[in-house]
Amino acid sequence: MKKKSKIILGGCIVVAALIGLSVWNTWFSATKIAFVNFQTIQQGSISKANDNSFIKLSEVSLDNLDRLTSYDMVFINGMGLRIVEEQRQQIQQAADKGIPVYTSMATNPANNICNLDSIQQNLIRGYLSNGGKTNYRNMLNYIRKAIDGKASAVPEVEDPIERPSDMLYHAGISNPDDEQEFLTVADYEKFMQENNLYKEGARKIMITGQMADATDLIKALENAGYNVYPVQSMTRFMSFIEEVQPDAVINMAHGRMGDKMVDYLKARNILLFAPLTINSLVDEWENDPMGMSGGFMSQSIVTPEIDGAIRPFALFAQYEDKEGLRHSYAVPERLKTFVSTIDNYLNLKTKPNFEKKVAIYYYKGPGQNALTAAGMEVVPSLYNLLLRMKQEGYNISAKRNSGYILNKSNVLSVIEIKKHLNNPKIADSIEIHRLVSSTNNVAKEYALNDKTTDVRIFISEEQSGGKGRRGRSFYSPPGSGIYISFLFHPQIKAVDAVRLTTVTSVAVSKAIEKSTGLEPQIKWVNDVFFNGKKICGILTEALTDLETGMVDSVIIGIGVNVFGGGFPEELAKVAGALSDSEDCTDIDRNVIAAEIINQMLDFVRCDDGDCVIKDYIEDYKSRSMVLGERIKILNTGEFALVQDINESGALVLKLDSSETRILDSGEVSIRVSGTEK
């Protein structure tokens, strides 16, 4: 009897244990969730959002799909999922056995395996597509409660929260895992100011295309003294960048940004960096003698370089957490190097080219040809590079038996011009471009979009469509001239705007005299000549207020040929330059440009839109080529003697018929011993 009682008691204990185990598995055991083929950045974000110790996350490789049946939920990222039929069957078998399977973004319909009902699918899709810490956390708790059926240790679950597709963001101040999101640049900058992150006048860097956790990168840049603008944007990135006007952009995505963005960055000389995210554990990558495959290199290095991206530096790699999940973080020692590299490149933007040291390395291949590069024409390429450097302001000359020498540069720069300005503050109003259609066009665009009355000055090293009078083109090669436009807001009558053109010829002539010692002359009306050839053209364009009839804006374009040579055949007989130097070293273009600015702002004095033109007629007369000379009026064919130049700049003529005439417009040629010039 006792034995029978023990058997019954033991049986009851076993049953109770089994019931207890069943209850535990049903209500209190951990919810195990598997992730297959997920991007490390998203998987890592989901893991960081998980604060429930009863939810366990795991990454399952494609080689271990037979283990899916041991999980309570399976997530599969179908984007780029490459599996054989056997592997596909392993996923399907798990789904057939009742394991909840959700596949997102399947590029192959055969891989779109999902056994959730429509309500469950819609909710999970909403959590994943909106992303963010709150949505990921609610998704995990929803899976435990509604799909795994375990109500214990589950807080209240909220529906997916719609997050904006375009925003700036920042890690929390007290808790870096907290998300701070901002819809406008103004709100983001307010946040930075309130938390002592904003530095007045500091350089600005934008970060986009996050393929790894950028938190450490953002912090390192802030510690280095930058204002950092991390952006997640699908449609508004262009508007964000236009508002921020950064000094550099860091694009973490592997690939191109597009021609529109590239054109914008190029026009404003905004540096583009494209650091690399390594898709393997940092130790594995460091110990791999190959480092990266050819396909990875083409997508991550070659393609961004098409956009002009620089410094393809391996910055991010994967680390495993205690659960074996991978996260992409910046490699600490490489992060320090990357930030210092950005510092160096940005400093180069403001450093005059003549202070830069350039090293060019080439690989010596086997055989007699010392300059080989997989069939590329290295020697011509190097030569063309040196020519381009010369055009950009690097003063390169050849030395017999020694190759090429990089000398002091003559590149135009605000820093160098500022050294020679009477009023250094005016340097803040100067813009220098490498290449524009014409500086007048740049000034005109500025005038149409900006309503201030400040004087602005636009300079370019080269013009692709330089404009002269009467629709003519103005030859504007790189590195040899000064192409400069002044934007004034004089509020004068249109008839008075003509005086600005005339006074400009005087200002340019005086500037050349003072900066070079040379003595150019003025051919009526406003062409500046030296040694019998035209060295400067002036074009004035006015924007008139139709309601008042007053000139609202005047743009004065000046083109000075500093260094000669290379004129097209049709110009060679009439166009000249201040110097015939082959190495462009005997005259400093920055000094001439500065003096042109000095003289222009001395003759045309503007204050709050009210401009006064200084008396210039006596200076104009003293430099005139035509005063006292016989001329031919080209449009009539008449000949006359120039007796005087009146206060408005018109010629006082005595025709061969003894008639006296005032000539206030047109073109003339000077008669010298039966010839014309």
PDB file of C-alpha atoms in Angstrom, residues 271-509:
ATOM      1  CA  LEU A 271      34.457  68.700 -49.952  1.00  0.00           C
ATOM      2  CA  LEU A 272      32.900  65.229 -50.202  1.00  0.00           C
ATOM      3  CA  PHE A 273      34.272  62.389 -48.053  1.00  0.00           C
ATOM      4  CA  ALA A 274      33.214  58.761 -48.485  1.00  0.00           C
ATOM      5  CA  PRO A 275      34.481  56.601 -45.593  1.00  0.00           C
ATOM      6  CA  LEU A 276      34.122  52.841 -45.959  1.00  0.00           C
ATOM      7  CA  THR A 277      31.994  50.459 -43.901  1.00  0.00           C
ATOM      8  CA  ILE A 278      33.600  47.009 -43.771  1.00  0.00           C
ATOM      9  CA  ASN A 279      31.043  44.181 -43.803  1.00  0.00           C
ATOM     10  CA  SER A 280      33.001  41.874 -41.523  1.00  0.00           C
ATOM     11  CA  LEU A 281      34.313  41.750 -37.977  1.00  0.00           C
ATOM     12  CA  VAL A 282      37.149  44.182 -37.419  1.00  0.00           C
ATOM     13  CA  ASP A 283      39.581  41.416 -36.392  1.00  0.00           C
ATOM     14  CA  GLU A 284      38.762  39.343 -39.459  1.00  0.00           C
ATOM     15  CA  TRP A 285      39.254  42.317 -41.760  1.00  0.00           C
ATOM     16  CA  GLU A 286      42.529  43.365 -40.158  1.00  0.00           C
ATOM     17  CA  ASN A 287      43.902  39.850 -40.475  1.00  0.00           C
ATOM     18  CA  ASP A 288      42.711  39.346 -44.044  1.00  0.00           C
ATOM     19  CA  PRO A 289      45.650  39.916 -46.434  1.00  0.00           C
ATOM     20  CA  MET A 290      43.226  40.828 -49.245  1.00  0.00           C
ATOM     21  CA  GLY A 291      41.162  43.263 -47.192  1.00  0.00           C
ATOM     22  CA  MET A 292      38.271  43.665 -49.596  1.00  0.00           C
ATOM     23  CA  SER A 293      37.005  42.053 -52.780  1.00  0.00           C
ATOM     24  CA  GLY A 294      37.031  43.620 -56.212  1.00  0.00           C
ATOM     25  CA  GLY A 295      33.239  44.035 -56.248  1.00  0.00           C
ATOM     26  CA  PHE A 296      33.330  45.858 -52.934  1.00  0.00           C
ATOM     27  CA  MET A 297      36.080  48.154 -54.190  1.00  0.00           C
ATOM     28  CA  SER A 298      34.198  49.129 -57.340  1.00  0.00           C
ATOM     29  CA  GLN A 299      31.007  49.969 -55.449  1.00  0.00           C
ATOM     30  CA  SER A 300      32.596  51.566 -52.402  1.00  0.00           C
ATOM     31  CA  ILE A 301      35.689  53.284 -53.807  1.00  0.00           C
ATOM     32  CA  VAL A 302      35.513  53.720 -57.569  1.00  0.00           C
ATOM     33  CA  THR A 303      31.843  54.735 -57.792  1.00  0.00           C
ATOM     34  CA  PRO A 304      32.012  57.508 -55.130  1.00  0.00           C
ATOM     35  CA  GLU A 305      35.128  58.865 -56.824  1.00  0.00           C
ATOM     36  CA  ILE A 306      32.988  59.585 -59.897  1.00  0.00           C
ATOM     37  CA  ASP A 307      31.210  62.128 -57.681  1.00  0.00           C
ATOM     38  CA  GLY A 308      34.550  63.591 -56.610  1.00  0.00           C
ATOM     39  CA  ALA A 309      34.610  61.854 -53.218  1.00  0.00           C
ATOM     40  CA  ILE A 310      38.025  61.843 -51.574  1.00  0.00           C
ATOM     41  CA  ARG A 311      39.797  59.753 -48.984  1.00  0.00           C
ATOM     42  CA  PRO A 312      38.091  56.312 -49.315  1.00  0.00           C
ATOM     43  CA  PHE A 313      39.172  55.405 -45.786  1.00  0.00           C
ATOM     44  CA  ALA A 314      38.045  52.244 -43.990  1.00  0.00           C
ATOM     45  CA  LEU A 315      36.382  53.744 -40.926  1.00  0.00           C
ATOM     46  CA  PHE A 316      33.569  51.442 -39.776  1.00  0.00           C
ATOM     47  CA  ALA A 317      33.669  47.711 -39.068  1.00  0.00           C
ATOM     48  CA  GLN A 318      31.611  45.136 -37.189  1.00  0.00           C
ATOM     49  CA  TYR A 319      31.770  44.192 -33.514  1.00  0.00           C
ATOM     50  CA  GLU A 320      29.894  41.404 -31.702  1.00  0.00           C
ATOM     51  CA  ASP A 321      27.918  42.034 -28.538  1.00  0.00           C
ATOM     52  CA  LYS A 322      27.503  39.527 -25.683  1.00  0.00           C
ATOM     53  CA  GLU A 323      24.570  37.879 -27.504  1.00  0.00           C
ATOM     54  CA  GLY A 324      26.643  37.384 -30.652  1.00  0.00           C
ATOM     55  CA  LEU A 325      24.809  40.084 -32.621  1.00  0.00           C
ATOM     56  CA  ARG A 326      26.884  42.343 -34.846  1.00  0.00           C
ATOM     57  CA  HIS A 327      27.011  46.128 -34.748  1.00  0.00           C
ATOM     58  CA  SER A 328      28.847  48.526 -37.077  1.00  0.00           C
ATOM     59  CA  TYR A 329      30.887  51.117 -35.202  1.00  0.00           C
ATOM     60  CA  ALA A 330      33.775  53.409 -36.027  1.00  0.00           C
ATOM     61  CA  VAL A 331      37.147  51.769 -35.342  1.00  0.00           C
ATOM     62  CA  PRO A 332      38.549  54.023 -32.556  1.00  0.00           C
ATOM     63  CA  GLU A 333      42.124  54.360 -33.775  1.00  0.00           C
ATOM     64  CA  ARG A 334      40.962  54.907 -37.373  1.00  0.00           C
ATOM     65  CA  LEU A 335      38.368  57.456 -36.274  1.00  0.00           C
ATOM     66  CA  LYS A 336      41.092  59.704 -34.876  1.00  0.00           C
ATOM     67  CA  THR A 337      42.998  59.538 -38.164  1.00  0.00           C
ATOM     68  CA  PHE A 338      39.873  60.255 -40.220  1.00  0.00           C
ATOM     69  CA  VAL A 339      38.971  63.378 -38.238  1.00  0.00           C
ATOM     70  CA  SER A 340      42.519  64.735 -38.542  1.00  0.00           C
ATOM     71  CA  THR A 341      42.358  64.058 -42.288  1.00  0.00           C
ATOM     72  CA  ILE A 342      39.206  66.176 -42.560  1.00  0.00           C
ATOM     73  CA  ASP A 343      41.009  68.948 -40.659  1.00  0.00           C
ATOM     74  CA  ASN A 344      43.901  68.840 -43.106  1.00  0.00           C
ATOM     75  CA  TYR A 345      41.738  68.922 -46.222  1.00  0.00           C
ATOM     76  CA  LEU A 346      39.612  71.813 -44.953  1.00  0.00           C
ATOM     77  CA  ASN A 347      42.739  73.755 -44.043  1.00  0.00           C
ATOM     78  CA  LEU A 348      44.027  73.229 -47.579  1.00  0.00           C
ATOM     79  CA  LYS A 349      40.934  75.042 -48.923  1.00  0.00           C
ATOM     80  CA  THR A 350      42.101  78.297 -47.370  1.00  0.00           C
ATOM     81  CA  LYS A 351      45.817  77.773 -47.856  1.00  0.00           C
ATOM     82  CA  PRO A 352      47.345  79.571 -50.884  1.00  0.00           C
ATOM     83  CA  ASN A 353      48.557  77.125 -53.496  1.00  0.00           C
ATOM     84  CA  PHE A 354      52.098  78.476 -53.395  1.00  0.00           C
ATOM     85  CA  GLU A 355      52.392  77.316 -49.779  1.00  0.00           C
ATOM     86  CA  LYS A 356      51.357  73.758 -50.592  1.00  0.00           C
ATOM     87  CA  LYS A 357      53.828  70.940 -51.107  1.00  0.00           C
ATOM     88  CA  VAL A 358      52.837  68.365 -53.712  1.00  0.00           C
ATOM     89  CA  ALA A 359      54.362  64.938 -54.219  1.00  0.00           C
ATOM     90  CA  ILE A 360      53.586  62.849 -57.295  1.00  0.00           C
ATOM     91  CA  TYR A 361      54.437  59.138 -57.175  1.00  0.00           C
ATOM     92  CA  TYR A 362      54.468  56.771 -60.095  1.00  0.00           C
ATOM     93  CA  TYR A 363      54.987  53.023 -60.307  1.00  0.00           C
ATOM     94  CA  LYS A 364      57.963  51.816 -62.344  1.00  0.00           C
ATOM     95  CA  GLY A 365      56.926  48.763 -64.259  1.00  0.00           C
ATOM     96  CA  PRO A 366      59.240  46.129 -65.728  1.00  0.00           C
ATOM     97  CA  GLY A 367      61.111  46.605 -68.949  1.00  0.00           C
ATOM     98  CA  GLN A 368      62.555  49.656 -70.615  1.00  0.00           C
ATOM     99  CA  ASN A 369      59.463  51.793 -70.207  1.00  0.00           C
ATOM    100  CA  ALA A 370      59.734  53.289 -66.725  1.00  0.00           C
ATOM    101  CA  LEU A 371      56.288  54.830 -66.780  1.00  0.00           C
ATOM    102  CA  THR A 372      53.600  52.200 -67.194  1.00  0.00           C
ATOM    103  CA  ALA A 373      50.101  51.905 -65.750  1.00  0.00           C
ATOM    104  CA  ALA A 374      48.102  49.133 -67.354  1.00  0.00           C
ATOM    105  CA  GLY A 375      48.360  50.637 -70.795  1.00  0.00           C
ATOM    106  CA  MET A 376      47.579  54.203 -69.738  1.00  0.00           C
ATOM    107  CA  GLU A 377      49.626  57.011 -71.241  1.00  0.00           C
ATOM    108  CA  VAL A 378      51.364  58.020 -68.042  1.00  0.00           C
ATOM    109  CA  VAL A 379      53.864  60.510 -69.435  1.00  0.00           C
ATOM    110  CA  PRO A 380      51.248  62.612 -71.282  1.00  0.00           C
ATOM    111  CA  SER A 381      48.981  62.344 -68.251  1.00  0.00           C
ATOM    112  CA  LEU A 382      51.660  63.659 -65.907  1.00  0.00           C
ATOM    113  CA  TYR A 383      52.472  66.446 -68.335  1.00  0.00           C
ATOM    114  CA  ASN A 384      48.808  67.448 -68.605  1.00  0.00           C
ATOM    115  CA  LEU A 385      48.542  67.338 -64.833  1.00  0.00           C
ATOM    116  CA  LEU A 386      51.418  69.780 -64.497  1.00  0.00           C
ATOM    117  CA  LEU A 387      49.850  72.060 -67.083  1.00  0.00           C
ATOM    118  CA  ARG A 388      46.564  72.018 -65.190  1.00  0.00           C
ATOM    119  CA  MET A 389      48.366  72.763 -61.938  1.00  0.00           C
ATOM    120  CA  LYS A 390      49.950  75.732 -63.630  1.00  0.00           C
ATOM    121  CA  GLN A 391      46.522  76.924 -64.760  1.00  0.00           C
ATOM    122  CA  GLU A 392      45.258  76.524 -61.204  1.00  0.00           C
ATOM    123  CA  GLY A 393      47.936  78.863 -59.962  1.00  0.00           C
ATOM    124  CA  TYR A 394      50.838  76.587 -59.169  1.00  0.00           C
ATOM    125  CA  ASN A 395      53.809  78.228 -60.794  1.00  0.00           C
ATOM    126  CA  ILE A 396      55.598  75.364 -62.513  1.00  0.00           C
ATOM    127  CA  SER A 397      58.692  75.873 -64.607  1.00  0.00           C
ATOM    128  CA  ALA A 398      61.087  73.460 -66.335  1.00  0.00           C
ATOM    129  CA  LYS A 399      64.731  73.212 -65.333  1.00  0.00           C
ATOM    130  CA  ARG A 400      67.201  71.498 -67.637  1.00  0.00           C
ATOM    131  CA  ASN A 401      68.247  68.055 -66.397  1.00  0.00           C
ATOM    132  CA  SER A 402      66.108  68.498 -63.284  1.00  0.00           C
ATOM    133  CA  GLY A 403      62.534  68.143 -64.528  1.00  0.00           C
ATOM    134  CA  TYR A 404      59.782  70.478 -63.414  1.00  0.00           C
ATOM    135  CA  ILE A 405      59.926  72.827 -60.465  1.00  0.00           C
ATOM    136  CA  LEU A 406      56.940  73.950 -58.409  1.00  0.00           C
ATOM    137  CA  ASN A 407      57.494  77.623 -57.706  1.00  0.00           C
ATOM    138  CA  LYS A 408      55.524  80.317 -55.918  1.00  0.00           C
ATOM    139  CA  SER A 409      51.966  80.419 -57.190  1.00  0.00           C
ATOM    140  CA  ASN A 410      50.046  83.271 -58.747  1.00  0.00           C
ATOM    141  CA  VAL A 411      46.639  81.840 -57.944  1.00  0.00           C
ATOM    142  CA  LEU A 412      43.958  84.333 -56.980  1.00  0.00           C
ATOM    143  CA  SER A 413      42.839  84.000 -53.371  1.00  0.00           C
ATOM    144  CA  VAL A 414      40.886  86.120 -50.915  1.00  0.00           C
ATOM    145  CA  ILE A 415      43.670  85.684 -48.364  1.00  0.00           C
ATOM    146  CA  GLU A 416      46.306  87.117 -50.708  1.00  0.00           C
ATOM    147  CA  ILE A 417      44.066  89.902 -52.032  1.00  0.00           C
ATOM    148  CA  LYS A 418      43.149  90.935 -48.484  1.00  0.00           C
ATOM    149  CA  LYS A 419      46.822  91.646 -47.697  1.00  0.00           C
ATOM    150  CA  HIS A 420      46.763  94.540 -50.188  1.00  0.00           C
ATOM    151  CA  LEU A 421      43.316  96.052 -49.545  1.00  0.00           C
ATOM    152  CA  ASN A 422      43.010  99.541 -48.101  1.00  0.00           C
ATOM    153  CA  ASN A 423      39.961  98.296 -46.213  1.00  0.00           C
ATOM    154  CA  PRO A 424      40.547  94.617 -45.283  1.00  0.00           C
ATOM    155  CA  LYS A 425      36.885  94.221 -44.221  1.00  0.00           C
ATOM    156  CA  ILE A 426      35.831  94.388 -47.881  1.00  0.00           C
ATOM    157  CA  ALA A 427      37.401  90.912 -48.251  1.00  0.00           C
ATOM    158  CA  ASP A 428      34.223  89.514 -46.677  1.00  0.00           C
ATOM    159  CA  SER A 429      32.354  90.669 -49.792  1.00  0.00           C
ATOM    160  CA  ILE A 430      34.660  88.865 -52.246  1.00  0.00           C
ATOM    161  CA  GLU A 431      33.814  85.540 -53.905  1.00  0.00           C
ATOM    162  CA  ILE A 432      36.460  83.709 -55.932  1.00  0.00           C
ATOM    163  CA  HIS A 433      35.528  80.931 -58.348  1.00  0.00           C
ATOM    164  CA  ARG A 434      37.664  78.603 -60.431  1.00  0.00           C
ATOM    165  CA  LEU A 435      35.388  78.596 -63.463  1.00  0.00           C
ATOM    166  CA  VAL A 436      32.160  80.453 -64.287  1.00  0.00           C
ATOM    167  CA  SER A 437      30.363  81.312 -67.502  1.00  0.00           C
ATOM    168  CA  SER A 438      31.057  84.963 -66.678  1.00  0.00           C
ATOM    169  CA  THR A 439      31.469  86.909 -63.464  1.00  0.00           C
ATOM    170  CA  ASN A 440      28.708  89.254 -64.648  1.00  0.00           C
ATOM    171  CA  ASN A 441      26.309  86.317 -64.799  1.00  0.00           C
ATOM    172  CA  VAL A 442      27.261  85.296 -61.268  1.00  0.00           C
ATOM    173  CA  ALA A 443      26.741  88.862 -60.043  1.00  0.00           C
ATOM    174  CA  LYS A 444      23.400  89.108 -61.856  1.00  0.00           C
ATOM    175  CA  GLU A 445      22.134  85.895 -60.242  1.00  0.00           C
ATOM    176  CA  TYR A 446      23.204  87.187 -56.845  1.00  0.00           C
ATOM    177  CA  ALA A 447      21.448  90.532 -57.415  1.00  0.00           C
ATOM    178  CA  LEU A 448      18.194  88.817 -58.352  1.00  0.00           C
ATOM    179  CA  ASN A 449      18.185  86.669 -55.200  1.00  0.00           C
ATOM    180  CA  ASP A 450      19.633  89.052 -52.624  1.00  0.00           C
ATOM    181  CA  LYS A 451      18.081  92.380 -51.673  1.00  0.00           C
ATOM    182  CA  THR A 452      20.890  93.852 -49.583  1.00  0.00           C
ATOM    183  CA  THR A 453      22.560  97.074 -50.689  1.00  0.00           C
ATOM    184  CA  ASP A 454      26.093  95.928 -49.905  1.00  0.00           C
ATOM    185  CA  VAL A 455      28.798  96.027 -52.541  1.00  0.00           C
ATOM    186  CA  ARG A 456      29.725  92.521 -53.734  1.00  0.00           C
ATOM    187  CA  ILE A 457      32.766  91.467 -55.735  1.00  0.00           C
ATOM    188  CA  PHE A 458      32.979  88.320 -57.867  1.00  0.00           C
ATOM    189  CA  ILE A 459      36.274  87.004 -59.263  1.00  0.00           C
ATOM    190  CA  SER A 460      37.053  83.935 -61.352  1.00  0.00           C
ATOM    191  CA  GLU A 461      40.232  82.255 -62.563  1.00  0.00           C
ATOM    192  CA  GLU A 462      38.522  81.410 -65.842  1.00  0.00           C
ATOM    193  CA  GLN A 463      35.378  82.248 -67.829  1.00  0.00           C
ATOM    194  CA  SER A 464      33.765  79.911 -70.308  1.00  0.00           C
ATOM    195  CA  GLY A 465      31.548  82.643 -71.737  1.00  0.00           C
ATOM    196  CA  GLY A 466      33.212  85.967 -70.982  1.00  0.00           C
ATOM    197  CA  LYS A 467      31.208  88.859 -72.424  1.00  0.00           C
ATOM    198  CA  GLY A 468      32.392  92.005 -74.139  1.00  0.00           C
ATOM    199  CA  ARG A 469      30.577  95.019 -75.555  1.00  0.00           C
ATOM    200  CA  ARG A 470      28.085  94.685 -78.426  1.00  0.00           C
ATOM    201  CA  GLY A 471      27.600  90.963 -77.782  1.00  0.00           C
ATOM    202  CA  ARG A 472      31.240  90.087 -78.401  1.00  0.00           C
ATOM    203  CA  SER A 473      33.006  87.373 -76.414  1.00  0.00           C
ATOM    204  CA  PHE A 474      35.962  88.090 -74.139  1.00  0.00           C
ATOM    205  CA  TYR A 475      38.802  85.578 -74.197  1.00  0.00           C
ATOM    206  CA  SER A 476      39.216  84.412 -70.600  1.00  0.00           C
ATOM    207  CA  PRO A 477      41.745  81.546 -70.254  1.00  0.00           C
ATOM    208  CA  PRO A 478      42.663  80.186 -66.805  1.00  0.00           C
ATOM    209  CA  GLY A 479      45.518  81.566 -64.753  1.00  0.00           C
ATOM    210  CA  SER A 480      46.440  84.409 -67.077  1.00  0.00           C
ATOM    211  CA  GLY A 481      44.015  87.238 -66.382  1.00  0.00           C
ATOM    212  CA  ILE A 482      41.822  88.954 -63.825  1.00  0.00           C
ATOM    213  CA  TYR A 483      38.096  88.544 -64.410  1.00  0.00           C
ATOM    214  CA  ILE A 484      36.199  90.572 -61.846  1.00  0.00           C
ATOM    215  CA  SER A 485      32.683  92.013 -61.499  1.00  0.00           C
ATOM    216  CA  PHE A 486      31.413  94.629 -59.062  1.00  0.00           C
ATOM    217  CA  LEU A 487      27.793  94.708 -57.940  1.00  0.00           C
ATOM    218  CA  PHE A 488      26.590  98.150 -56.851  1.00  0.00           C
ATOM    219  CA  HIS A 489      23.128  99.363 -55.878  1.00  0.00           C
ATOM    220  CA  PRO A 490      23.533 103.048 -56.799  1.00  0.00           C
ATOM    221  CA  GLN A 491      19.898 104.196 -57.111  1.00  0.00           C
ATOM    222  CA  ILE A 492      20.743 106.502 -60.029  1.00  0.00           C
ATOM    223  CA  LYS A 493      19.124 107.325 -63.365  1.00  0.00           C
ATOM    224  CA  ALA A 494      19.940 105.063 -66.278  1.00  0.00           C
ATOM    225  CA  VAL A 495      21.678 107.899 -68.139  1.00  0.00           C
ATOM    226  CA  ASP A 496      24.064 108.357 -65.220  1.00  0.00           C
ATOM    227  CA  ALA A 497      25.027 104.674 -65.207  1.00  0.00           C
ATOM    228  CA  VAL A 498      27.181 105.330 -68.302  1.00  0.00           C
ATOM    229  CA  ARG A 499      29.532 107.355 -66.106  1.00  0.00           C
ATOM    230  CA  LEU A 500      30.282 104.230 -64.100  1.00  0.00           C
ATOM    231  CA  THR A 501      31.745 102.578 -67.185  1.00  0.00           C
ATOM    232  CA  THR A 502      34.000 105.538 -67.898  1.00  0.00           C
ATOM    233  CA  VAL A 503      35.213 105.925 -64.339  1.00  0.00           C
ATOM    234  CA  THR A 504      36.019 102.203 -64.261  1.00  0.00           C
ATOM    235  CA  SER A 505      38.559 102.617 -67.073  1.00  0.00           C
ATOM    236  CA  VAL A 506      40.305 105.257 -64.967  1.00  0.00           C
ATOM    237  CA  ALA A 507      40.238 103.065 -61.861  1.00  0.00           C
ATOM    238  CA  VAL A 508      41.739 100.109 -63.751  1.00  0.00           C
ATOM    239  CA  SER A 509      44.458 102.263 -65.329  1.00  0.00           C
TER     240      SER A 509
END
